[in-house]
Amino acid sequence: MVDPGHGGDDGGARGPKGLREKVSALEIGRAVAAKLEAAGFEVVFTRDDDTFIPLWDRSKAANAQGADLFISLHLNAARAKSARGSEVFFLSLGKGDDEEVVATENAGAGFAPGSPDSVVASILDDLAQKAFLQDSERLAVAIQGQLNRLAGIKERGVKQAPFIVLRGAAMPAVLVEVAFISNKKEEEKLKDAAFRTKVADAITLGVRRYFAETNGVVRRRWVGGLG
Ligand SMILES: [Zn+2]
């Protein structure tokens, strides 16, 4: 399941030259889907147009499809204008490594944090992703490694954060902050289809590595009632 972040009224982050995260995430999603399909994977999108989809419904759709992996695609924004490169996250059940990015990405939840809906949902959905954290970390590491090579960054590791979009996923799930849209140079790169193709290649190679390392075994453990 490829999940281009944001959409509709939720534009996500904005680059210094005005590139919207929702637009770039969809373009990257299409490139990733093309490369995954060329590698023999079947791809389903949470959104393939400019539609707002609540975070909650995204993992639900992945569960309903019986997806083997959930890959959410976003662009990072930081106050430090020089911040660059890709960051791959898997779910943290606690506070996580980066509160700034979590606040931005969780804004599209579709309900207010602390509302009765969100409390019930968080109890139910934690059960779903919890069983897959180890595999999610493996997937994150595999993708981060390839994206580091692409960016010429040596030692960047994966991060953990409490992203709502990952919590309900009953399969290995990662959130990829592909590049810093807040960095002028990276915003420029994101507008280039050739760069997006390289990113798609790197993510696809990471997915293939992940399956090779897990011996091609797809572990899908249903927790029930969350489809
Ligand atoms: Zn985002």
Coordinates of C-alpha atoms and ligand atoms in Angstrom, one line a residue:
M1 CA 0.0 0.0 0.0
V2 CA 1.5 3.3 -1.1
D3 CA 0.2 6.2 0.9
P4 CA 0.9 9.7 -0.5
G5 CA 0.6 12.0 2.5
H6 CA -2.0 14.8 2.9
G7 CA -4.3 15.8 0.1
G8 CA -7.3 18.1 -0.5
D9 CA -7.5 20.9 2.1
D10 CA -4.6 19.4 3.9
G11 CA -1.6 20.6 1.9
G12 CA 1.1 19.6 4.3
A13 CA 4.3 21.5 4.4
R14 CA 5.2 24.2 1.8
G15 CA 8.6 24.8 0.2
P16 CA 10.3 28.3 0.1
K17 CA 9.3 28.5 -3.6
G18 CA 5.7 27.3 -2.9
L19 CA 5.9 23.5 -3.7
R20 CA 3.1 21.8 -1.7
E21 CA 3.9 18.6 0.1
K22 CA 0.6 17.0 -1.0
V23 CA 1.5 17.5 -4.6
S24 CA 5.1 16.2 -4.3
A25 CA 4.1 13.3 -2.2
L26 CA 1.6 12.2 -4.9
E27 CA 4.2 12.5 -7.6
I28 CA 6.7 10.5 -5.6
G29 CA 3.9 7.9 -4.8
R30 CA 3.3 7.4 -8.5
A31 CA 7.0 7.0 -9.2
V32 CA 7.3 4.5 -6.4
A33 CA 4.3 2.6 -7.6
A34 CA 5.7 2.4 -11.2
K35 CA 9.1 1.1 -9.9
L36 CA 7.4 -1.4 -7.5
E37 CA 5.2 -2.7 -10.3
A38 CA 8.1 -3.0 -12.6
A39 CA 9.8 -5.2 -9.9
G40 CA 6.7 -7.5 -9.8
F41 CA 4.8 -6.0 -6.8
E42 CA 1.2 -5.3 -6.8
V43 CA 0.5 -1.7 -5.7
V44 CA -2.6 -0.1 -4.2
F45 CA -2.9 3.6 -3.3
T46 CA -4.6 5.2 -0.4
R47 CA -5.1 8.2 -2.7
D48 CA -4.2 8.7 -6.4
D49 CA -5.7 12.2 -6.7
D50 CA -6.0 15.4 -4.6
T51 CA -8.4 14.0 -2.0
F52 CA -8.2 14.5 1.7
I53 CA -8.3 11.1 3.5
P54 CA -8.2 11.0 7.3
L55 CA -5.1 9.3 8.7
W56 CA -7.3 6.7 10.3
D57 CA -8.8 5.5 7.0
R58 CA -5.5 5.0 5.4
S59 CA -4.3 2.1 7.5
K60 CA -7.9 0.8 7.5
A61 CA -7.8 0.7 3.7
A62 CA -4.4 -1.2 3.9
N63 CA -5.9 -3.7 6.3
A64 CA -9.0 -4.2 4.1
Q65 CA -6.8 -4.8 1.1
G66 CA -4.7 -7.3 3.0
A67 CA -1.6 -5.3 2.1
D68 CA 1.8 -6.8 2.9
L69 CA 3.5 -3.5 3.5
F70 CA 2.3 0.1 4.2
I71 CA 4.6 2.9 2.9
S72 CA 3.5 6.4 3.8
L73 CA 5.3 9.2 1.8
H74 CA 5.9 12.7 3.1
L75 CA 8.3 15.6 2.8
N76 CA 10.1 17.0 5.8
A77 CA 10.1 20.6 7.0
A78 CA 12.6 22.0 9.5
R79 CA 13.4 25.4 10.9
A80 CA 17.1 24.7 10.1
K81 CA 17.1 25.6 6.4
S82 CA 20.2 23.4 5.7
A83 CA 18.5 20.2 6.9
R84 CA 18.6 17.7 4.0
G85 CA 18.2 14.1 3.1
S86 CA 15.6 11.4 3.8
E87 CA 14.4 10.1 7.2
V88 CA 12.5 6.8 7.5
F89 CA 10.3 6.3 10.6
F90 CA 8.5 3.4 12.1
L91 CA 6.0 3.6 14.9
S92 CA 6.9 4.6 18.4
L93 CA 4.4 3.7 21.1
G94 CA 5.9 6.4 23.3
K95 CA 7.1 10.0 22.5
G96 CA 9.5 9.2 19.8
D97 CA 12.5 11.0 18.3
D98 CA 11.1 14.1 16.7
E99 CA 8.1 16.0 18.1
E100 CA 8.2 18.8 15.5
V101 CA 7.5 16.4 12.6
V102 CA 4.9 14.4 14.5
A103 CA 2.8 17.5 15.2
T104 CA 2.8 18.3 11.5
E105 CA 2.1 14.9 10.2
N106 CA -0.6 14.0 12.7
A107 CA -2.6 17.2 11.9
G108 CA -4.6 15.2 9.3
A109 CA -6.1 12.8 11.8
G110 CA -9.7 13.8 11.0
F111 CA -10.5 14.3 14.7
A112 CA -9.2 16.3 17.5
P113 CA -6.5 14.7 19.7
G114 CA -8.1 13.7 23.0
S115 CA -11.6 13.4 21.6
P116 CA -13.5 10.2 22.6
D117 CA -13.0 8.9 19.1
S118 CA -9.3 9.3 19.2
V119 CA -9.0 7.7 22.6
V120 CA -11.0 4.6 21.6
A121 CA -9.1 4.4 18.3
S122 CA -5.8 4.6 19.9
I123 CA -6.6 1.7 22.2
L124 CA -7.7 -0.5 19.4
D125 CA -5.1 0.4 16.8
D126 CA -2.1 0.2 19.0
L127 CA -2.8 -3.5 19.0
A128 CA -2.5 -3.7 15.3
Q129 CA 1.0 -2.2 14.6
K130 CA 2.5 -3.4 17.9
A131 CA 2.8 -7.0 16.5
F132 CA 4.8 -5.7 13.5
L133 CA 7.2 -3.3 15.1
Q134 CA 10.2 -5.5 14.5
D135 CA 9.5 -6.0 10.9
S136 CA 8.6 -2.3 10.5
E137 CA 12.0 -1.5 11.8
R138 CA 13.7 -3.9 9.4
L139 CA 11.8 -2.3 6.5
A140 CA 12.7 1.2 7.7
V141 CA 16.4 0.2 8.0
A142 CA 16.4 -1.3 4.5
I143 CA 14.8 1.8 2.9
Q144 CA 16.9 4.2 4.9
G145 CA 20.1 2.5 3.7
Q146 CA 19.2 3.0 0.1
L147 CA 18.1 6.6 0.5
N148 CA 21.3 7.4 2.4
R149 CA 23.3 6.1 -0.6
L150 CA 21.3 8.2 -2.9
A151 CA 21.8 11.4 -0.8
G152 CA 25.4 10.6 0.0
I153 CA 24.7 10.5 3.7
K154 CA 26.6 7.9 5.6
E155 CA 25.3 7.3 9.1
R156 CA 21.7 8.4 9.3
G157 CA 19.7 5.8 11.1
V158 CA 16.0 5.2 11.2
K159 CA 13.8 7.1 13.7
Q160 CA 10.7 6.2 15.8
A161 CA 7.7 8.5 16.2
P162 CA 4.1 8.2 17.2
F163 CA 2.6 8.8 13.7
I164 CA -1.1 8.2 13.8
V165 CA -1.1 6.9 10.2
L166 CA 1.0 4.0 11.2
R167 CA -0.7 2.9 14.3
G168 CA -3.6 1.0 12.8
A169 CA -1.7 -0.9 10.2
A170 CA -1.8 -4.6 10.6
M171 CA 1.4 -5.1 8.5
P172 CA 5.0 -3.8 8.5
A173 CA 4.6 0.0 8.1
V174 CA 6.9 2.9 7.6
L175 CA 6.7 6.7 7.0
V176 CA 9.3 8.1 4.7
E177 CA 10.2 11.8 4.8
V178 CA 11.7 11.7 1.4
A179 CA 13.5 15.1 1.4
F180 CA 13.3 18.5 3.1
I181 CA 10.8 20.6 1.2
S182 CA 12.0 23.4 3.5
N183 CA 15.4 23.2 1.9
K184 CA 15.6 25.3 -1.3
K185 CA 17.9 22.8 -3.1
E186 CA 15.8 19.8 -2.2
E187 CA 12.6 21.6 -3.1
E188 CA 14.2 22.2 -6.6
K189 CA 15.2 18.5 -6.8
L190 CA 11.7 17.4 -5.9
K191 CA 10.3 19.2 -9.0
D192 CA 12.6 17.0 -11.1
A193 CA 11.1 13.8 -12.4
A194 CA 14.6 12.2 -12.7
F195 CA 15.2 12.8 -9.0
R196 CA 11.8 11.3 -8.1
T197 CA 12.6 8.2 -10.2
K198 CA 15.9 7.8 -8.2
V199 CA 14.0 8.0 -5.0
A200 CA 11.5 5.5 -6.3
D201 CA 14.4 3.2 -7.3
A202 CA 15.9 3.5 -3.8
I203 CA 12.6 2.7 -2.0
T204 CA 12.0 -0.2 -4.3
L205 CA 15.4 -1.6 -3.7
G206 CA 14.9 -1.2 0.1
V207 CA 11.6 -3.2 -0.2
R208 CA 13.3 -5.9 -2.2
R209 CA 16.1 -6.1 0.4
Y210 CA 13.5 -6.3 3.2
F211 CA 11.8 -9.3 1.5
A212 CA 15.2 -10.9 0.8
E213 CA 16.2 -10.6 4.4
T214 CA 12.9 -12.0 5.7
N215 CA 13.3 -14.9 3.2
G216 CA 10.4 -13.7 1.2
V217 CA 8.0 -14.7 4.0
V218 CA 5.1 -12.4 4.2
R219 CA 4.0 -12.4 7.8
R220 CA 0.5 -11.1 8.1
R221 CA -0.9 -11.4 11.5
W222 CA -4.5 -10.2 11.8
V223 CA -5.6 -8.9 15.1
G224 CA -9.2 -8.9 14.1
G225 CA -11.9 -6.3 14.0
L226 CA -9.8 -3.6 12.4
G227 CA -10.5 -4.2 8.7
Ligands
ZN1 ZN 3.6 15.1 5.6

